[in-house]
mmCIF file of C-alpha atoms in Angstrom:
data_model
loop_
_atom_site.group_PDB
_atom_site.id
_atom_site.type_symbol
_atom_site.label_atom_id
_atom_site.label_comp_id
_atom_site.label_asym_id
_atom_site.label_seq_id
_atom_site.Cartn_x
_atom_site.Cartn_y
_atom_site.Cartn_z
ATOM 1 C CA ILE M 30 79.979 110.924 117.159
ATOM 2 C CA ASP M 31 77.981 108.546 114.974
ATOM 3 C CA VAL M 32 78.904 105.215 116.583
ATOM 4 C CA SER M 33 77.543 103.242 113.644
ATOM 5 C CA LYS M 34 80.072 104.969 111.389
ATOM 6 C CA THR M 35 82.914 104.414 113.829
ATOM 7 C CA ALA M 36 81.994 100.721 113.858
ATOM 8 C CA GLN M 37 82.165 100.666 110.066
ATOM 9 C CA TRP M 38 85.541 102.391 110.147
ATOM 10 C CA GLU M 39 86.771 99.785 112.604
ATOM 11 C CA VAL M 40 86.129 97.096 109.980
ATOM 12 C CA VAL M 41 88.331 99.047 107.550
ATOM 13 C CA PHE M 42 91.067 99.590 110.128
ATOM 14 C CA GLU M 43 91.146 95.926 111.129
ATOM 15 C CA HIS M 44 91.642 95.043 107.472
ATOM 16 C CA ALA M 45 94.463 97.607 107.282
ATOM 17 C CA ASP M 46 96.166 95.910 110.243
ATOM 18 C CA HIS M 47 95.970 92.532 108.540
ATOM 19 C CA ILE M 48 97.616 93.778 105.337
ATOM 20 C CA GLY M 49 100.244 95.915 107.083
ATOM 21 C CA LEU M 50 98.999 99.436 106.416
ATOM 22 C CA PHE M 51 99.907 102.418 108.573
ATOM 23 C CA LEU M 52 96.874 104.478 109.667
ATOM 24 C CA HIS M 53 96.945 108.268 109.440
ATOM 25 C CA PHE M 54 94.191 109.848 111.539
ATOM 26 C CA LYS M 55 93.534 113.385 110.350
ATOM 27 C CA THR M 56 91.484 114.627 113.252
ATOM 28 C CA GLN M 57 90.171 117.747 111.504
ATOM 29 C CA GLU M 58 90.232 119.753 108.265
ATOM 30 C CA THR M 59 90.569 123.457 107.586
ATOM 31 C CA GLU M 60 86.801 123.660 107.045
ATOM 32 C CA ASN M 61 85.981 122.483 110.587
ATOM 33 C CA ASP M 62 89.018 123.180 112.788
ATOM 34 C CA GLN M 63 87.168 126.032 114.530
ATOM 35 C CA LEU M 64 83.974 124.014 115.021
ATOM 36 C CA LEU M 65 84.613 122.401 118.401
ATOM 37 C CA ASP M 66 84.922 124.884 121.276
ATOM 38 C CA ARG M 67 85.651 127.663 118.749
ATOM 39 C CA GLY M 68 89.044 126.097 118.068
ATOM 40 C CA PHE M 69 90.124 125.715 121.678
ATOM 41 C CA LEU M 70 90.719 122.583 123.735
ATOM 42 C CA GLY M 71 87.383 122.506 125.538
ATOM 43 C CA VAL M 72 84.826 119.939 126.629
ATOM 44 C CA GLU M 73 83.623 119.118 123.104
ATOM 45 C CA ARG M 74 87.075 118.652 121.658
ATOM 46 C CA LYS M 75 88.302 116.600 124.612
ATOM 47 C CA LEU M 76 85.309 114.281 124.242
ATOM 48 C CA TYR M 77 85.998 113.886 120.520
ATOM 49 C CA TYR M 78 89.684 113.134 121.123
ATOM 50 C CA ARG M 79 88.871 110.662 123.904
ATOM 51 C CA GLU M 80 86.462 108.835 121.602
ATOM 52 C CA LEU M 81 89.107 108.532 118.869
ATOM 53 C CA ILE M 82 91.732 107.260 121.285
ATOM 54 C CA ALA M 83 89.379 104.845 123.062
ATOM 55 C CA ARG M 84 88.059 103.352 119.828
ATOM 56 C CA PHE M 85 91.129 103.260 117.610
ATOM 57 C CA SER M 86 94.413 103.567 119.516
ATOM 58 C CA HIS M 87 94.719 99.777 119.858
ATOM 59 C CA HIS M 88 95.649 99.446 116.188
ATOM 60 C CA LEU M 89 99.170 98.396 115.333
ATOM 61 C CA ALA M 90 100.623 101.408 113.534
ATOM 62 C CA LEU M 91 99.204 104.928 113.346
ATOM 63 C CA ASN M 92 99.708 108.604 113.967
ATOM 64 C CA TRP M 93 97.416 111.398 115.122
ATOM 65 C CA ASN M 94 97.331 114.460 112.868
ATOM 66 C CA MET M 95 96.197 117.588 114.708
ATOM 67 C CA GLY M 96 94.866 119.245 111.567
ATOM 68 C CA GLU M 97 94.863 119.173 107.791
ATOM 69 C CA GLU M 98 95.624 122.627 106.317
ATOM 70 C CA ASN M 99 95.368 123.711 109.921
ATOM 71 C CA THR M 100 94.335 127.241 110.950
ATOM 72 C CA ASN M 101 94.448 126.932 114.741
ATOM 73 C CA THR M 102 96.807 129.066 116.796
ATOM 74 C CA GLU M 103 100.234 127.927 117.959
ATOM 75 C CA GLN M 104 98.998 127.515 121.538
ATOM 76 C CA GLN M 105 95.923 125.559 120.414
ATOM 77 C CA ARG M 106 98.091 123.192 118.387
ATOM 78 C CA LYS M 107 100.308 122.619 121.395
ATOM 79 C CA ASP M 108 97.310 122.074 123.666
ATOM 80 C CA PHE M 109 95.842 119.480 121.285
ATOM 81 C CA ALA M 110 99.107 117.548 121.112
ATOM 82 C CA ASP M 111 99.625 117.715 124.879
ATOM 83 C CA PHE M 112 96.180 116.221 125.415
ATOM 84 C CA PHE M 113 96.901 113.295 123.104
ATOM 85 C CA LYS M 114 100.177 112.654 124.890
ATOM 86 C CA GLU M 115 98.371 112.663 128.211
ATOM 87 C CA ILE M 116 95.526 110.340 127.157
ATOM 88 C CA ASP M 117 96.878 107.946 124.491
ATOM 89 C CA PRO M 118 98.123 104.861 126.387
ATOM 90 C CA TYR M 119 100.222 103.721 123.422
ATOM 91 C CA ASP M 120 101.976 107.063 122.880
ATOM 92 C CA PHE M 121 101.583 107.092 119.099
ATOM 93 C CA PRO M 122 103.254 109.929 117.160
ATOM 94 C CA VAL M 123 101.488 113.279 116.923
ATOM 95 C CA VAL M 124 101.953 115.252 113.703
ATOM 96 C CA ILE M 125 100.618 118.379 111.998
ATOM 97 C CA HIS M 126 99.809 119.505 108.457
ATOM 98 C CA THR M 127 99.454 122.950 106.927
ATOM 99 C CA TYR M 128 99.304 124.814 103.630
ATOM 100 C CA PRO M 129 102.463 124.884 101.467
ATOM 101 C CA ASN M 130 102.956 128.611 102.083
ATOM 102 C CA GLN M 131 102.419 128.228 105.840
ATOM 103 C CA MET M 132 105.052 125.622 106.632
ATOM 104 C CA VAL M 133 107.576 128.072 108.046
ATOM 105 C CA PRO M 134 105.225 129.982 110.377
ATOM 106 C CA VAL M 135 103.536 126.773 111.574
ATOM 107 C CA TYR M 136 106.336 124.194 111.745
ATOM 108 C CA SER M 137 109.026 126.533 113.039
ATOM 109 C CA THR M 138 106.971 127.121 116.198
ATOM 110 C CA LEU M 139 106.589 123.390 116.847
ATOM 111 C CA VAL M 140 110.008 121.848 116.091
ATOM 112 C CA GLY M 141 111.539 120.786 119.362
ATOM 113 C CA TYR M 142 108.216 120.851 121.180
ATOM 114 C CA PRO M 143 108.011 117.616 123.216
ATOM 115 C CA SER M 144 104.487 116.621 122.171
ATOM 116 C CA TYR M 145 105.125 116.705 118.416
ATOM 117 C CA GLU M 146 106.939 113.995 116.483
ATOM 118 C CA GLY M 147 106.465 115.090 112.907
ATOM 119 C CA ALA M 148 104.760 116.729 109.994
ATOM 120 C CA SER M 149 102.844 115.635 106.930
ATOM 121 C CA ILE M 150 103.757 118.120 104.251
ATOM 122 C CA GLN M 151 101.764 119.403 101.305
ATOM 123 C CA THR M 152 103.790 120.796 98.428
ATOM 124 C CA SER M 153 104.417 120.546 94.708
ATOM 125 C CA PRO M 154 106.262 117.445 93.444
ATOM 126 C CA THR M 155 109.399 119.401 92.576
ATOM 127 C CA THR M 156 109.860 120.662 96.145
ATOM 128 C CA VAL M 157 109.148 117.454 98.093
ATOM 129 C CA PHE M 158 112.846 116.649 98.549
ATOM 130 C CA ALA M 159 113.804 120.145 99.727
ATOM 131 C CA SER M 160 110.811 120.520 102.051
ATOM 132 C CA THR M 161 111.295 117.089 103.593
ATOM 133 C CA ARG M 162 115.004 117.643 104.070
ATOM 134 C CA ARG M 163 114.459 121.047 105.632
ATOM 135 C CA TRP M 164 112.108 119.867 108.378
ATOM 136 C CA VAL M 165 114.039 116.696 109.106
ATOM 137 C CA THR M 166 117.174 118.817 109.513
ATOM 138 C CA GLU M 167 115.629 121.703 111.448
ATOM 139 C CA SER M 168 113.793 119.412 113.850
ATOM 140 C CA ALA M 169 116.977 117.447 114.510
ATOM 141 C CA ALA M 170 118.803 120.688 115.215
ATOM 142 C CA ALA M 171 116.070 121.585 117.693
ATOM 143 C CA GLY M 172 116.742 118.343 119.573
ATOM 144 C CA ARG M 173 113.700 116.316 118.509
ATOM 145 C CA LYS M 174 114.048 114.829 115.038
ATOM 146 C CA TRP M 175 110.749 114.652 113.189
ATOM 147 C CA VAL M 176 109.135 111.944 111.107
ATOM 148 C CA VAL M 177 108.300 113.838 107.901
ATOM 149 C CA ALA M 178 105.927 112.414 105.305
ATOM 150 C CA ASN M 179 104.453 113.876 102.133
ATOM 151 C CA ASP M 180 100.674 113.437 101.985
ATOM 152 C CA GLU M 181 99.605 115.880 99.260
ATOM 153 C CA GLN M 182 101.483 116.545 96.054
ATOM 154 C CA GLY M 183 100.719 118.651 93.014
ATOM 155 C CA SER M 184 97.786 120.917 92.382
ATOM 156 C CA ALA M 185 94.316 120.144 93.676
ATOM 157 C CA ASN M 186 93.112 119.102 90.234
ATOM 158 C CA THR M 187 95.928 116.632 89.473
ATOM 159 C CA GLY M 188 97.900 114.990 92.301
ATOM 160 C CA VAL M 189 98.498 111.370 91.303
ATOM 161 C CA VAL M 190 96.413 110.733 88.190
ATOM 162 C CA PRO M 191 94.999 107.313 87.172
ATOM 163 C CA ASP M 192 97.250 104.793 85.412
ATOM 164 C CA ALA M 193 95.131 105.268 82.306
ATOM 165 C CA ASP M 194 96.317 108.887 82.131
ATOM 166 C CA ASP M 195 99.937 108.350 83.193
ATOM 167 C CA PHE M 196 101.081 104.741 83.311
ATOM 168 C CA PHE M 197 104.654 105.373 84.446
ATOM 169 C CA HIS M 198 103.987 108.271 86.859
ATOM 170 C CA SER M 199 107.530 109.454 86.207
ATOM 171 C CA GLU M 200 107.284 112.797 88.019
ATOM 172 C CA ILE M 201 105.600 111.294 91.071
ATOM 173 C CA ARG M 202 108.091 108.416 91.253
ATOM 174 C CA ARG M 203 111.157 110.607 90.937
ATOM 175 C CA ASN M 204 110.230 113.757 92.797
ATOM 176 C CA VAL M 205 107.646 112.610 95.338
ATOM 177 C CA LEU M 206 108.256 108.967 96.257
ATOM 178 C CA TRP M 207 112.029 108.958 95.925
ATOM 179 C CA GLY M 208 112.295 112.643 96.776
ATOM 180 C CA ASN M 209 110.831 112.073 100.215
ATOM 181 C CA LEU M 210 112.717 108.855 100.918
ATOM 182 C CA MET M 211 116.097 110.178 99.804
ATOM 183 C CA ALA M 212 115.624 113.260 101.976
ATOM 184 C CA GLY M 213 115.225 111.073 105.041
ATOM 185 C CA GLY M 214 111.440 111.195 105.009
ATOM 186 C CA ALA M 215 108.974 108.666 106.386
ATOM 187 C CA GLY M 216 107.202 107.969 103.115
ATOM 188 C CA VAL M 217 104.269 109.213 101.101
ATOM 189 C CA GLU M 218 100.500 109.176 100.809
ATOM 190 C CA TYR M 219 98.970 109.955 97.447
ATOM 191 C CA TYR M 220 96.388 112.600 96.673
ATOM 192 C CA PHE M 221 93.970 111.966 93.788
ATOM 193 C CA GLY M 222 93.173 115.213 91.938
ATOM 194 C CA TYR M 223 89.541 116.139 91.364
ATOM 195 C CA GLN M 224 89.970 116.702 87.616
ATOM 196 C CA TYR M 225 90.323 112.953 87.058
ATOM 197 C CA SER M 226 88.163 109.891 87.599
ATOM 198 C CA ASN M 227 88.280 108.237 91.018
ATOM 199 C CA SER M 228 89.343 111.492 92.654
ATOM 200 C CA ASP M 229 89.918 112.135 96.339
ATOM 201 C CA LEU M 230 86.176 112.727 96.749
ATOM 202 C CA THR M 231 84.838 110.065 94.394
ATOM 203 C CA CYS M 232 87.320 107.163 94.386
ATOM 204 C CA GLN M 233 85.654 103.747 94.334
ATOM 205 C CA ASP M 234 88.506 101.849 92.693
ATOM 206 C CA TRP M 235 91.970 101.904 94.222
ATOM 207 C CA ARG M 236 93.182 99.858 91.273
ATOM 208 C CA SER M 237 92.950 103.062 89.249
ATOM 209 C CA ARG M 238 96.495 103.813 90.556
ATOM 210 C CA ASP M 239 97.668 100.201 90.695
ATOM 211 C CA ARG M 240 101.023 100.950 89.059
ATOM 212 C CA MET M 241 101.801 103.565 91.690
ATOM 213 C CA TRP M 242 101.288 101.001 94.464
ATOM 214 C CA THR M 243 103.720 98.698 92.656
ATOM 215 C CA TYR M 244 106.321 101.442 92.250
ATOM 216 C CA SER M 245 105.954 102.296 95.945
ATOM 217 C CA LYS M 246 106.400 98.649 96.931
ATOM 218 C CA TRP M 247 109.616 98.489 94.935
ATOM 219 C CA ALA M 248 110.915 101.615 96.653
#
């Protein structure tokens, strides 16, 4: 781990605490989820997880995401979550993310499992309500009700576009923001599509979606 970068991140996270933001730690992506210990819970991965917990678990509000668009096995996902539950002294929620077409095979094996508290779902705006409602309901039926958020909406090239391209964000407001909340969800995080300026990879100006922050505050 590059400790200079973790120190820089700590500055950002301290600021987030001061303004009341919830931190979502996505511990790995689909491109690198087989990198440490070939995807297993081995020495490398344990060291990485311990570093994250030691450096950042003192923050006020956060969750640990075991993988974005995750491709690990069911047992590996359970092992990762178990390790966090064993090591994290503050017992923050552990969640998981997967592809839209993989929600059933991934989430259905984890609902009710004692080390998981939720999911961050990726889906199209029109299905946010149904997807959120399904996993809130199914997890409750399994005896461990999940916290279900929506963290990616729309296609990779659109997501939430800048205010200059869609001032009212009508579809995102109705189907994503309110769709998740009215289904009993935990809230939303917005994905910035790569077709537009200030995308998920290039954003330097969070004011590019200023209206969406206002609409979210009202909700």
